[in-house]
Coordinates of C-alpha atoms in Angstrom, one line a residue:
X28 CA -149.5 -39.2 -105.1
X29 CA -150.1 -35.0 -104.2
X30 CA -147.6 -32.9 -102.7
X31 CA -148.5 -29.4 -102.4
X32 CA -145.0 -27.4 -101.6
X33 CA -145.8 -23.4 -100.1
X34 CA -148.7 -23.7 -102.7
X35 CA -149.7 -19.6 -103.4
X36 CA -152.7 -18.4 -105.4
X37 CA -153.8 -14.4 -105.0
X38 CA -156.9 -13.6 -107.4
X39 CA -156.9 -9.9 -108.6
X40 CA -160.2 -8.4 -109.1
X41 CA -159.9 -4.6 -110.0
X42 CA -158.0 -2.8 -107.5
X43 CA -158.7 -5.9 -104.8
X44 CA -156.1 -8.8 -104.4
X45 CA -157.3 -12.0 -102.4
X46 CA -155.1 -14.5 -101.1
X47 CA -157.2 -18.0 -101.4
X48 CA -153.9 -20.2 -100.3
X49 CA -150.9 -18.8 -98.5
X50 CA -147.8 -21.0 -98.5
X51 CA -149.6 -24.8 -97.9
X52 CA -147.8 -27.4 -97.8
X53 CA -149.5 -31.0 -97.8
X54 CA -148.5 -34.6 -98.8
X55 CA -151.3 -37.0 -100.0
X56 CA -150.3 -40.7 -100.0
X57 CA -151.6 -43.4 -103.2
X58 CA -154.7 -44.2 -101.6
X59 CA -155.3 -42.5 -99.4
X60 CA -158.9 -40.9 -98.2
X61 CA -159.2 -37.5 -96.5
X62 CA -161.3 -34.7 -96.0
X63 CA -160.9 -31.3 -96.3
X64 CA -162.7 -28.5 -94.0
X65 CA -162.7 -25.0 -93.5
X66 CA -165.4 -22.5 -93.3
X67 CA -165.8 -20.6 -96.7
X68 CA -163.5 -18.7 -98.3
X69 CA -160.6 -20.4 -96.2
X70 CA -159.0 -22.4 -99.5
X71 CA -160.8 -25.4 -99.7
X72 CA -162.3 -25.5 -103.5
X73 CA -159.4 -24.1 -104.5
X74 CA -156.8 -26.4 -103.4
X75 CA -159.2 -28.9 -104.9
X76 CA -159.7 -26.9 -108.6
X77 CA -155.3 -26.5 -108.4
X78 CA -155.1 -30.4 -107.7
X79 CA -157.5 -31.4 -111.0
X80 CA -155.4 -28.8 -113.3
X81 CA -158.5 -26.1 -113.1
X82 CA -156.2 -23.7 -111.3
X83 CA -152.6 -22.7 -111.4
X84 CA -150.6 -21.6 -108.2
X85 CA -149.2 -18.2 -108.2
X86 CA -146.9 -19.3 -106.1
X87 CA -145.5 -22.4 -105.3
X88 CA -145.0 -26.4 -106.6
X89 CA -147.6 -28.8 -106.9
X90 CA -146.6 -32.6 -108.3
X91 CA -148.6 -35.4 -108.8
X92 CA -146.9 -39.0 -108.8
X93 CA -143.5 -37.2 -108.7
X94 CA -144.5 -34.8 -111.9
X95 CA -144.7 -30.8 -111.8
X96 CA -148.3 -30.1 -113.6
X97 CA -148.0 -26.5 -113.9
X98 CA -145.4 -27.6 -116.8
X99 CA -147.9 -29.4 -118.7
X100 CA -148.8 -28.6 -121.9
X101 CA -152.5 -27.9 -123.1
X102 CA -152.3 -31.3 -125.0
X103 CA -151.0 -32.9 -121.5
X104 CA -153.8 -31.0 -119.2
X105 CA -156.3 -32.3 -120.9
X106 CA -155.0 -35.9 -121.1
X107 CA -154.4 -35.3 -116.8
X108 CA -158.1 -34.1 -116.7
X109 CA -159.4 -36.5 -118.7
X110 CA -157.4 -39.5 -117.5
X111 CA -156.2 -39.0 -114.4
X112 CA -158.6 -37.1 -112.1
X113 CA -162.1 -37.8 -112.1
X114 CA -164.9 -35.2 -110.7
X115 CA -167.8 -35.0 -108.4
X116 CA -169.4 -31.6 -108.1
X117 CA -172.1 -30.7 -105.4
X118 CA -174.6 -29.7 -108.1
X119 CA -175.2 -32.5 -109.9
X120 CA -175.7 -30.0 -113.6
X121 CA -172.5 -29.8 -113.0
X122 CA -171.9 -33.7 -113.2
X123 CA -174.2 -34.8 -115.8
X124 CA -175.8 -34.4 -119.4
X125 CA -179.5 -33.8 -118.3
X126 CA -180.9 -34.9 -122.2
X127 CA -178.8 -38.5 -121.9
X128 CA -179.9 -41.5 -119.9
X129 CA -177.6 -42.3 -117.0
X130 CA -175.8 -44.8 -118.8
X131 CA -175.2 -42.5 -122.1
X132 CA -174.0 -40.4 -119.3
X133 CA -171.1 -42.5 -118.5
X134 CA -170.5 -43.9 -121.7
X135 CA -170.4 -40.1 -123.2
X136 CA -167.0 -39.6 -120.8
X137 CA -165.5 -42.8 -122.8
X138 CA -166.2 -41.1 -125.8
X139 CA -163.7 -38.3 -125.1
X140 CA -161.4 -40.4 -124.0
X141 CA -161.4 -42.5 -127.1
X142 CA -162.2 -39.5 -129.6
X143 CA -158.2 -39.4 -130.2
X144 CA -157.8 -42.7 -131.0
X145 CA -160.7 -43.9 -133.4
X146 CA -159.4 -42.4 -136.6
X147 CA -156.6 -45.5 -136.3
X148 CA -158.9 -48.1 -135.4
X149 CA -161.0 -50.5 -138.1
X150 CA -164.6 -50.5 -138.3
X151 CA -164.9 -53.8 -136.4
X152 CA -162.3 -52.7 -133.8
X153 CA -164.0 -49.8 -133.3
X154 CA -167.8 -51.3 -132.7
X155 CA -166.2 -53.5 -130.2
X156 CA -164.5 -51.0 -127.8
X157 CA -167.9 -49.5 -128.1
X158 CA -169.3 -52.8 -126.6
X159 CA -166.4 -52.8 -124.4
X160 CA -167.3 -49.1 -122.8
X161 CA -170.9 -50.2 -122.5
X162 CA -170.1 -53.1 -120.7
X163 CA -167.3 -51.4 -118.3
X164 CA -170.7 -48.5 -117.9
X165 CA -172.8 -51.0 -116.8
X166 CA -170.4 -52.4 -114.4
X167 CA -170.0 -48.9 -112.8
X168 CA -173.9 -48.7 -112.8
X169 CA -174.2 -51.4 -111.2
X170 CA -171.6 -50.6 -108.5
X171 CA -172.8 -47.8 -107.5
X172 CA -176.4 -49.5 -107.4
X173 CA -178.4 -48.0 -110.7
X174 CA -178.4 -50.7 -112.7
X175 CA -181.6 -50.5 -113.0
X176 CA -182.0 -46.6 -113.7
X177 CA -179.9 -47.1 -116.5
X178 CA -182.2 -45.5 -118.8
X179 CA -183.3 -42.9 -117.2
X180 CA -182.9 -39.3 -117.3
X181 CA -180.9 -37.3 -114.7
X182 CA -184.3 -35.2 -113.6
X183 CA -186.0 -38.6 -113.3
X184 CA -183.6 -39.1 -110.3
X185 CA -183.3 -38.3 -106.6
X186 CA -180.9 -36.2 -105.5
X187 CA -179.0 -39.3 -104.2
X188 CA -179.3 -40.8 -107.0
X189 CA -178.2 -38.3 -109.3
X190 CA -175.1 -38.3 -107.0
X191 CA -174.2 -41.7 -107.3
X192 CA -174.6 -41.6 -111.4
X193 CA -172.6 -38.7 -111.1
X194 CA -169.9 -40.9 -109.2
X195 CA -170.2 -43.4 -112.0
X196 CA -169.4 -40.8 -114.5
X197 CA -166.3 -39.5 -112.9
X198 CA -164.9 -43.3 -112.5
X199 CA -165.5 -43.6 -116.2
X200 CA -162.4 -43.2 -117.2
X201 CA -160.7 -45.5 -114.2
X202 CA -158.8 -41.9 -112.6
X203 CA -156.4 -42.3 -109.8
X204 CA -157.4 -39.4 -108.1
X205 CA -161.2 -38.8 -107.0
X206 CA -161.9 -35.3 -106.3
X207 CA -165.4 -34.7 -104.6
X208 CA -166.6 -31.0 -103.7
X209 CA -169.6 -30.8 -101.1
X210 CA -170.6 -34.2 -102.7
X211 CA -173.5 -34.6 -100.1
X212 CA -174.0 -30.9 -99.7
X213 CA -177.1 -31.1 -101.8
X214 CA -178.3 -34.0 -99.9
X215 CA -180.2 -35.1 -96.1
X216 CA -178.4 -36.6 -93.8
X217 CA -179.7 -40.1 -94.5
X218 CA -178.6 -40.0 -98.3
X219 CA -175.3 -38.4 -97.7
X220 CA -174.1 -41.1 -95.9
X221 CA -175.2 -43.6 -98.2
X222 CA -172.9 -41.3 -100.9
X223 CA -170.1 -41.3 -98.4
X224 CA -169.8 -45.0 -97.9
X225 CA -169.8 -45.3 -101.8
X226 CA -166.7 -43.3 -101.5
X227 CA -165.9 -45.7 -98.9
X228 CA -166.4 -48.5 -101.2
X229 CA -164.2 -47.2 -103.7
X230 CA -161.5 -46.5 -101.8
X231 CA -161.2 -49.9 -100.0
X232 CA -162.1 -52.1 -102.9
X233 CA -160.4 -50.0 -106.0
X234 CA -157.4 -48.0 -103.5
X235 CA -158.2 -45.0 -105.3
X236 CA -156.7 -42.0 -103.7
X237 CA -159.7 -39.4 -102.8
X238 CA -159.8 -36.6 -101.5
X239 CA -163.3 -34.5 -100.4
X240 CA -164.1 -31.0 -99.5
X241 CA -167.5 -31.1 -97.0
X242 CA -168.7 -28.5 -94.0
X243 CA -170.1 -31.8 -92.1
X244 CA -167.5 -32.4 -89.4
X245 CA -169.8 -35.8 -89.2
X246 CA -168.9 -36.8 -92.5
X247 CA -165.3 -35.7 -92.2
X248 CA -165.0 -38.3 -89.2
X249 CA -165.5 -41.1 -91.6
X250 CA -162.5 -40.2 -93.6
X251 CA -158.9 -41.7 -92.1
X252 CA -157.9 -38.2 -91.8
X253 CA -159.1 -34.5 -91.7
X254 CA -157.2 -31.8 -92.9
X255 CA -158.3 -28.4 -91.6
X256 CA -158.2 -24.8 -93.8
X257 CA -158.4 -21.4 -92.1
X258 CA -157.5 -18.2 -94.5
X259 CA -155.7 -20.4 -97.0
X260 CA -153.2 -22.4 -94.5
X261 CA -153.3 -25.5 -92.9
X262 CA -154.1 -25.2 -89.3
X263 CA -154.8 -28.9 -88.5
X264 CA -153.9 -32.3 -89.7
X265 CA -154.7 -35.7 -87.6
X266 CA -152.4 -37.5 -90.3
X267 CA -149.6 -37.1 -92.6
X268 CA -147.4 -34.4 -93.5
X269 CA -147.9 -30.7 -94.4

C-alpha cells in the first residue's frame, strides 16, 4: 500500500536548512496497523503530511498501491486527498465544522466528493444519493457510537467524543488509508483508549490500512507494529521492512 524509498525533505527558513526526514525507507502492507514514535522534531508529522499528499519529498520516492504521487496532477491530488486518505487531527478544529451538527459534519465531506458529479445527474437522482449519504452518515455515526449525538454541535461534545465524530468524518468518504496524528493526545487515558480500539475496530472489521503518530508508548503497544523515528531516520522497527 506505502513504500517510502530514501524519502528526503529539508525545509529552508532564511539562512537555516532543517532536515525533517533523511533517507527513510519504509514498506506499509494493505491493512496493516502501526504506529509511529519519535520524540518531536524527529520526522513523525511529516512522514505522515508526505503520505496524505500535504507534503512533497525533496528527495526521494514515495508510491502508494504501486503509483508515484509526487507526479500527480492538482486535479489528481485532490481526488487522492479526497478519496483515498482520510484524516484525524489531534485538535479536533482541525477535524470538524464547529456551526454543523455532527452528522452535517459527515455528510458535508460527501458533498465534496459528489460536488464534481451533480451537474450530470437528474433532479431525482440527485435527491437520492443525498438520501444515500445520509444514510451511509448515520451508519458511520452509529459505528463509532454517536448515533444519538447526531444533532449536536461539535462544542456540545466531549473531547472523546468530538474525536470519534471526527473519526466518522474522515471514513466518510470510505479511504484506504487512515491517517491519525496524536489522535488521543487531547484526551485522558481512559478516553484514549476507548479512541484507540475504534481504530482497532476499523482495522479488523473494515482492513483499512492505518497508520498513527502518538508519544504513548502504551498506546503504541496496541498496534501490530511500532515503527520508531529519531532525527528523521528509522532507528527501529518490530515488523516489516524499511
Amino acid at each position: 500500500m506505502i513504500n517510502c524509498d530514501g524519502l528526503v525533505k529539508i525545509y529552508e527558513t532564511d539562512d537555516k536548512k532543517v532536515m525533517a526526514l533523511e533517507g527513510l525507507d519504509l514498506t506499509v502492507e494493505t491493512g496493516e496497523m502501526l504506529a509511529v514514535i519519535g520524540k518531536s522534531g524527529s520526522g513523525k508529522s511529516t512522514l505522515l503530511n508526505m503520505i496524505g499528499g500535504l507534503e512533497t519529498p525533496t528527495a526521494g520516492v514515495l508510491t502508494i498501491d504501486g503509483k508515484d504521487i509526487s507526479t500527480y496532477s492538482e486535479a489528481e491530488m485532490v481526488r487522492y486527498r479526497r478519496d483515498k486518505v482520510g484524516f484525524v487531527w489531534q485538535k479536533s478544529a482541525k477535524n470538524l465544522f464547529p456551526y454543523l451538527t455532527v452528522l452535517q459534519n459527515v455528510e458535508a465531506v460527501m458533498m465534496f466528493e459528489n460536488s464534481g458529479n451533480t451537474g450530470n445527474l437528474k433532479h431525482g437522482e440527485i435527491i437520492k444519493k443525498r438520501k444515500d449519504n445520509k444514510s451511509y452518515a448515520l451508519k458511520l455515526l452509529n459505528a463509532v457510537g454517536l448515533q444519538e449525538h447526531k444533532d449536536k454541535l461539535p462544542a456540545q461534545l466531549s473531547g472523546g467524543e468530538q474525536q470519534r465524530a471526527a473519526i466518522a468524518v474522515a471514513l466518510a468518504n470510505k479511504p484506504d488509508i487512515l491517517l491519525a496524528d496524536e489522535p488521543t493526545g487531547a484526551l485522558d487515558s481512559k478516553t484514549g483508549h476507548m479512541v484507540m480500539d475504534l481504530f482497532h475496530k476499523l482495522h479488523e472489521e473494515q482492513g483499512k490500512t492505518i497508520v498513527l503518530i502518538t508519544h504513548s508508548q502504551e498506546l503504541a503497544q496496541e498496534t501490530e507494529r511500532i515503527v520508531t523515528l529519531l532525527d528523521g531516520q528509522i532507528v527501529a522497527d518490530n515488523g516489516g521492512e524499511h
